[in-house]
PDB file of C-alpha atoms in Angstrom:
ATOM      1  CA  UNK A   1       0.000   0.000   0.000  1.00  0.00           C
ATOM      2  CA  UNK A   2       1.110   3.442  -0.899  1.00  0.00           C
ATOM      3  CA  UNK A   3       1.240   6.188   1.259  1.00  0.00           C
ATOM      4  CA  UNK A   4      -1.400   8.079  -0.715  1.00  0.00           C
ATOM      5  CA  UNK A   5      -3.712   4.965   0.254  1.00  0.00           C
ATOM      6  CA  UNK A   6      -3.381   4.674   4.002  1.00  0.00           C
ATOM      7  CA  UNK A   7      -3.520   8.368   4.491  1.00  0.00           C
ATOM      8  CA  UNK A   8      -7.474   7.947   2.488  1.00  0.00           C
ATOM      9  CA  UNK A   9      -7.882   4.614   4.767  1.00  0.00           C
ATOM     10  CA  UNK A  10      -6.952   6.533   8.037  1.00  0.00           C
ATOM     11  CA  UNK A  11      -8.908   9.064   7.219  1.00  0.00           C
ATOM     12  CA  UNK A  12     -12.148   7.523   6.116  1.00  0.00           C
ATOM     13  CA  UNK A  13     -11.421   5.023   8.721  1.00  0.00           C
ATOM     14  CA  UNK A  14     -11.836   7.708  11.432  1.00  0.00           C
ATOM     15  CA  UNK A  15     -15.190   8.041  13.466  1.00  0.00           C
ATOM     16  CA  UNK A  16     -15.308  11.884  13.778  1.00  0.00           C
ATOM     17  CA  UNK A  17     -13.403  12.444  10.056  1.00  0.00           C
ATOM     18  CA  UNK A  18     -15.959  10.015   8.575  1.00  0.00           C
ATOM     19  CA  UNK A  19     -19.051  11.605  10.444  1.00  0.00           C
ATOM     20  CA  UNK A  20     -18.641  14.455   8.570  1.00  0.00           C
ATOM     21  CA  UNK A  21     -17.936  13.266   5.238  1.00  0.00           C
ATOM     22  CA  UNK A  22     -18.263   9.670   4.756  1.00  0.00           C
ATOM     23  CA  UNK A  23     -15.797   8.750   2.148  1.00  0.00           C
ATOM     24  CA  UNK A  24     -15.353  12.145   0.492  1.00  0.00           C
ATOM     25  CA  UNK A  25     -11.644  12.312   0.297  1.00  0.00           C
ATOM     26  CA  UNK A  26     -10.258  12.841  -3.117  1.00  0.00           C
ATOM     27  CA  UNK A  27      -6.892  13.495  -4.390  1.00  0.00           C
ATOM     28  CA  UNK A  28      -6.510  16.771  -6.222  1.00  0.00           C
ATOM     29  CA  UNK A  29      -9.762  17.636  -7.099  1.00  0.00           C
ATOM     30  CA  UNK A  30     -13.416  16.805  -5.731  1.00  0.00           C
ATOM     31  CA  UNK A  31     -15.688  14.403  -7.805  1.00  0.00           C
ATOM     32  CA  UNK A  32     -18.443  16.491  -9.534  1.00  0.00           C
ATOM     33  CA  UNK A  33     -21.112  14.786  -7.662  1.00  0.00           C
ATOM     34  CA  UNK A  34     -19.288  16.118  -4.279  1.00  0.00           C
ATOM     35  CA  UNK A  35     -21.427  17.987  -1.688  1.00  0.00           C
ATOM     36  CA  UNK A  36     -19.320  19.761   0.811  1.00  0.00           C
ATOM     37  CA  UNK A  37     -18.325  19.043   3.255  1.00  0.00           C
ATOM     38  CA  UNK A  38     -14.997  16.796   1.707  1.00  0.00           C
ATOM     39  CA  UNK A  39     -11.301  16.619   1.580  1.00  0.00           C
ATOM     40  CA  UNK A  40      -9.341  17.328  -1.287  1.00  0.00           C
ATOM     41  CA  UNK A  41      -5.620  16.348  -0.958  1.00  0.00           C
ATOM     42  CA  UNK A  42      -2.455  16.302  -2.897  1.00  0.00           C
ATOM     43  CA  UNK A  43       1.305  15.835  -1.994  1.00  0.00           C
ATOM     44  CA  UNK A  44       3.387  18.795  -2.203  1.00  0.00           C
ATOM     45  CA  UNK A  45       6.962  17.855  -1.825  1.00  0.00           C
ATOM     46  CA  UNK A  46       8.567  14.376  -0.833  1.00  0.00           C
ATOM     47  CA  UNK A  47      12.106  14.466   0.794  1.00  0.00           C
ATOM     48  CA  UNK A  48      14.379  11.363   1.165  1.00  0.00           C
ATOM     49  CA  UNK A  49      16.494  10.865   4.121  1.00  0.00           C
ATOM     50  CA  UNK A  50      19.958   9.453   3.424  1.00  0.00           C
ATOM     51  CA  UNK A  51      23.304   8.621   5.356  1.00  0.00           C
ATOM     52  CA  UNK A  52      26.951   8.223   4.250  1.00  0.00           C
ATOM     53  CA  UNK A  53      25.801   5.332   2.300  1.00  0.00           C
ATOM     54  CA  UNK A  54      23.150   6.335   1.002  1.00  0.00           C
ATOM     55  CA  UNK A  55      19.410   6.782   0.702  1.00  0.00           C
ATOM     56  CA  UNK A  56      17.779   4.872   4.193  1.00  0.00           C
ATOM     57  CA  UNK A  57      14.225   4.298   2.600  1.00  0.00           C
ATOM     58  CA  UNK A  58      12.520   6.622   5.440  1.00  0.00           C
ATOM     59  CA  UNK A  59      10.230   9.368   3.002  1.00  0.00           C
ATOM     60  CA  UNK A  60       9.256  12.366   4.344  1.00  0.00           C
ATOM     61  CA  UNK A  61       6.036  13.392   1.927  1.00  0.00           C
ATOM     62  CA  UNK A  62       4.716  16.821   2.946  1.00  0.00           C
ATOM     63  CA  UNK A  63       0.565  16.436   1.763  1.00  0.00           C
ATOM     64  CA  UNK A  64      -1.792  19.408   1.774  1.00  0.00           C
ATOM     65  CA  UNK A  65      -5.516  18.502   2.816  1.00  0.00           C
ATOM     66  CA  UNK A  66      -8.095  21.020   1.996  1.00  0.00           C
ATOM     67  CA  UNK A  67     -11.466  20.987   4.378  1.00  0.00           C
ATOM     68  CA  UNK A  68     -13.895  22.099   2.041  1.00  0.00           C
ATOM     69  CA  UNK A  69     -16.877  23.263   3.451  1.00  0.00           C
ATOM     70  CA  UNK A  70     -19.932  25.146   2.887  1.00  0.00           C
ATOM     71  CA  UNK A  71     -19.583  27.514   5.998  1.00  0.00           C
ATOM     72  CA  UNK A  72     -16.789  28.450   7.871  1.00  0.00           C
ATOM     73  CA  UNK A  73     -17.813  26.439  10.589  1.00  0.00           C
ATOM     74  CA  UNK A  74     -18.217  23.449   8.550  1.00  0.00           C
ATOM     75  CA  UNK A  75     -14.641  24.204   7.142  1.00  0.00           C
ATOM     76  CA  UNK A  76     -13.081  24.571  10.731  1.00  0.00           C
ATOM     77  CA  UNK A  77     -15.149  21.400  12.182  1.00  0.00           C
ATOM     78  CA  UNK A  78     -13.790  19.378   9.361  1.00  0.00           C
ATOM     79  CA  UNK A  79     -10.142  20.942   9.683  1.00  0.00           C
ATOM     80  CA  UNK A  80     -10.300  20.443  13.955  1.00  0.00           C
ATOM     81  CA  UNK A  81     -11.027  16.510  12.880  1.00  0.00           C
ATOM     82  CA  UNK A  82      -8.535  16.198  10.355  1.00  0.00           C
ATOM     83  CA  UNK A  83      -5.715  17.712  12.451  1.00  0.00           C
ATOM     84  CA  UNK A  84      -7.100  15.260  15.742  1.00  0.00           C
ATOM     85  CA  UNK A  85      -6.541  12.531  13.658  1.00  0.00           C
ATOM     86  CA  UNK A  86      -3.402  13.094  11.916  1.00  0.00           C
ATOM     87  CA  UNK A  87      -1.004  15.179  14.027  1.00  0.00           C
ATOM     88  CA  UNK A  88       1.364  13.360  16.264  1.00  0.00           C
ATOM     89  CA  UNK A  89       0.369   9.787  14.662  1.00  0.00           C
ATOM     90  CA  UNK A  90       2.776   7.367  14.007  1.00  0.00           C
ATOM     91  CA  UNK A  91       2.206   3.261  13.861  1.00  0.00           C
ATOM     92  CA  UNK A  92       0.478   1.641  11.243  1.00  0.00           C
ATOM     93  CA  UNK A  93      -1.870   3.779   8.582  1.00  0.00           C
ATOM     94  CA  UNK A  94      -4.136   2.302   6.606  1.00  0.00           C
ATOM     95  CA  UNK A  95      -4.689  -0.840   8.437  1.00  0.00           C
ATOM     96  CA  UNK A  96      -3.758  -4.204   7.571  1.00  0.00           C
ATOM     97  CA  UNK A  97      -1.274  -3.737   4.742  1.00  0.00           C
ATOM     98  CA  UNK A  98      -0.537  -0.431   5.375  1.00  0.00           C
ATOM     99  CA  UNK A  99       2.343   2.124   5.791  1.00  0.00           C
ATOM    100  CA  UNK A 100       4.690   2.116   9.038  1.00  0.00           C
ATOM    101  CA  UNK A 101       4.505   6.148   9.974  1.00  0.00           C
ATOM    102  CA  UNK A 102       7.419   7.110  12.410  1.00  0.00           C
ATOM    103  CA  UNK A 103       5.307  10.557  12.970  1.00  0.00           C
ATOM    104  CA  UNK A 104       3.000  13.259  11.407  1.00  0.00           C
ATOM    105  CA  UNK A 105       3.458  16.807  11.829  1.00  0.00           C
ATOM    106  CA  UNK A 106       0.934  18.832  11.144  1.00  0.00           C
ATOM    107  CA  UNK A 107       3.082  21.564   9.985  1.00  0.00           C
ATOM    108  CA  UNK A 108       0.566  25.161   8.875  1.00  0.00           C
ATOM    109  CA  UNK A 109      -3.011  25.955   8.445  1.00  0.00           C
ATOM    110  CA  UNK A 110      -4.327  28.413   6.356  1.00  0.00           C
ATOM    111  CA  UNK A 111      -8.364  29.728   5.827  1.00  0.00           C
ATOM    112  CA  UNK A 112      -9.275  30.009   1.946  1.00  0.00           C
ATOM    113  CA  UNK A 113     -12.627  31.018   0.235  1.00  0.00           C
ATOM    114  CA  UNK A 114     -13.460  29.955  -2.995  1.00  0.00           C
ATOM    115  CA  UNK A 115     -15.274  32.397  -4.865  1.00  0.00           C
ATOM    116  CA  UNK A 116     -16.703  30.316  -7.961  1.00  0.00           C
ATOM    117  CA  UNK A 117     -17.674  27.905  -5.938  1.00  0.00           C
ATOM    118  CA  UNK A 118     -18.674  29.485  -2.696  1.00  0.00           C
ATOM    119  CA  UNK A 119     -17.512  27.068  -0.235  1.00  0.00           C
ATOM    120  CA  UNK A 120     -14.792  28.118   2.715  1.00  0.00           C
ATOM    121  CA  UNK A 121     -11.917  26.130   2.971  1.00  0.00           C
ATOM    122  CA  UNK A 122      -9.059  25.241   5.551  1.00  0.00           C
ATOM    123  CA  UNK A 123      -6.391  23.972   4.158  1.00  0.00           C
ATOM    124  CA  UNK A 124      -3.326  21.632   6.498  1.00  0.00           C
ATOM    125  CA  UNK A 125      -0.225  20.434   5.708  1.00  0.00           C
ATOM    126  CA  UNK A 126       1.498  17.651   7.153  1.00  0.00           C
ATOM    127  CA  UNK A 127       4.880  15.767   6.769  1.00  0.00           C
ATOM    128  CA  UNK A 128       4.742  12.238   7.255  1.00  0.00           C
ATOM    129  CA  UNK A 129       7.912  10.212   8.158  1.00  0.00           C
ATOM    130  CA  UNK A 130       7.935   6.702   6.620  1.00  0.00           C
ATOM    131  CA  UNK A 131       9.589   3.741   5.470  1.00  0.00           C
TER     132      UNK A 131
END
């Protein structure tokens, strides 16, 4: 399983993320039958720790998950639940088959609004150490 995949299975796989959005959480873009609220995400750099000889296999991938909502509040409740979940993590993501996590950062937060589409948005990033 790729990291991209246990970061959708922890999410979806977490009581309070999934009570607000079921299974809603799309890489890059929202599906056009989307009602907010939802979670767009999308990696945004991936960094490779090495040693004297060489590249160890731990990844750092820094994601960016946007808590699309169509208040505020409904941004911010989704963005609370997202951070809960994710920030100081580490074990296995994603369940059986998934991806050992050493940590996740949670790392900024910034408040968005959308204007063609009317719907607020707070967006996280967070670096994930894995192997």
């Amino acid at each position: 399983m790729e990291i991209d995949e246990a970061l959708v299975a922890h999410l979806t796989g977490d009581a309070a993320v999934s009570a607000l959005i079921g299974t809603k959480v799309r890489p890059l873009r929202a599906d056009p039958d989307d009602t907010a609220p939802y979670i767009v995400y999308q990696r945004i750099v991936t960094t490779e720790e090495h040693s004297h000889s060489g590249p160890t296999g731990v990844q750092r991938p820094r994601f960016q998950f946007s808590c699309v909502g169509s208040s505020y509040a409904q941004a911010r409740t989704l963005a609370i639940a997202v951070r809960a979940s994710l920030n100081g993590f580490s074990g296995l993501m994603g369940g059986a088959g998934g991806v050992t996590v050493g940590w996740v950062n949670v790392d900024n937060e910034v408040e968005d609004y959308e204007f063609d589409t009317n719907l607020e948005r707070v967006i996280l990033d967070a670096t994930i150490s894995h192997k």
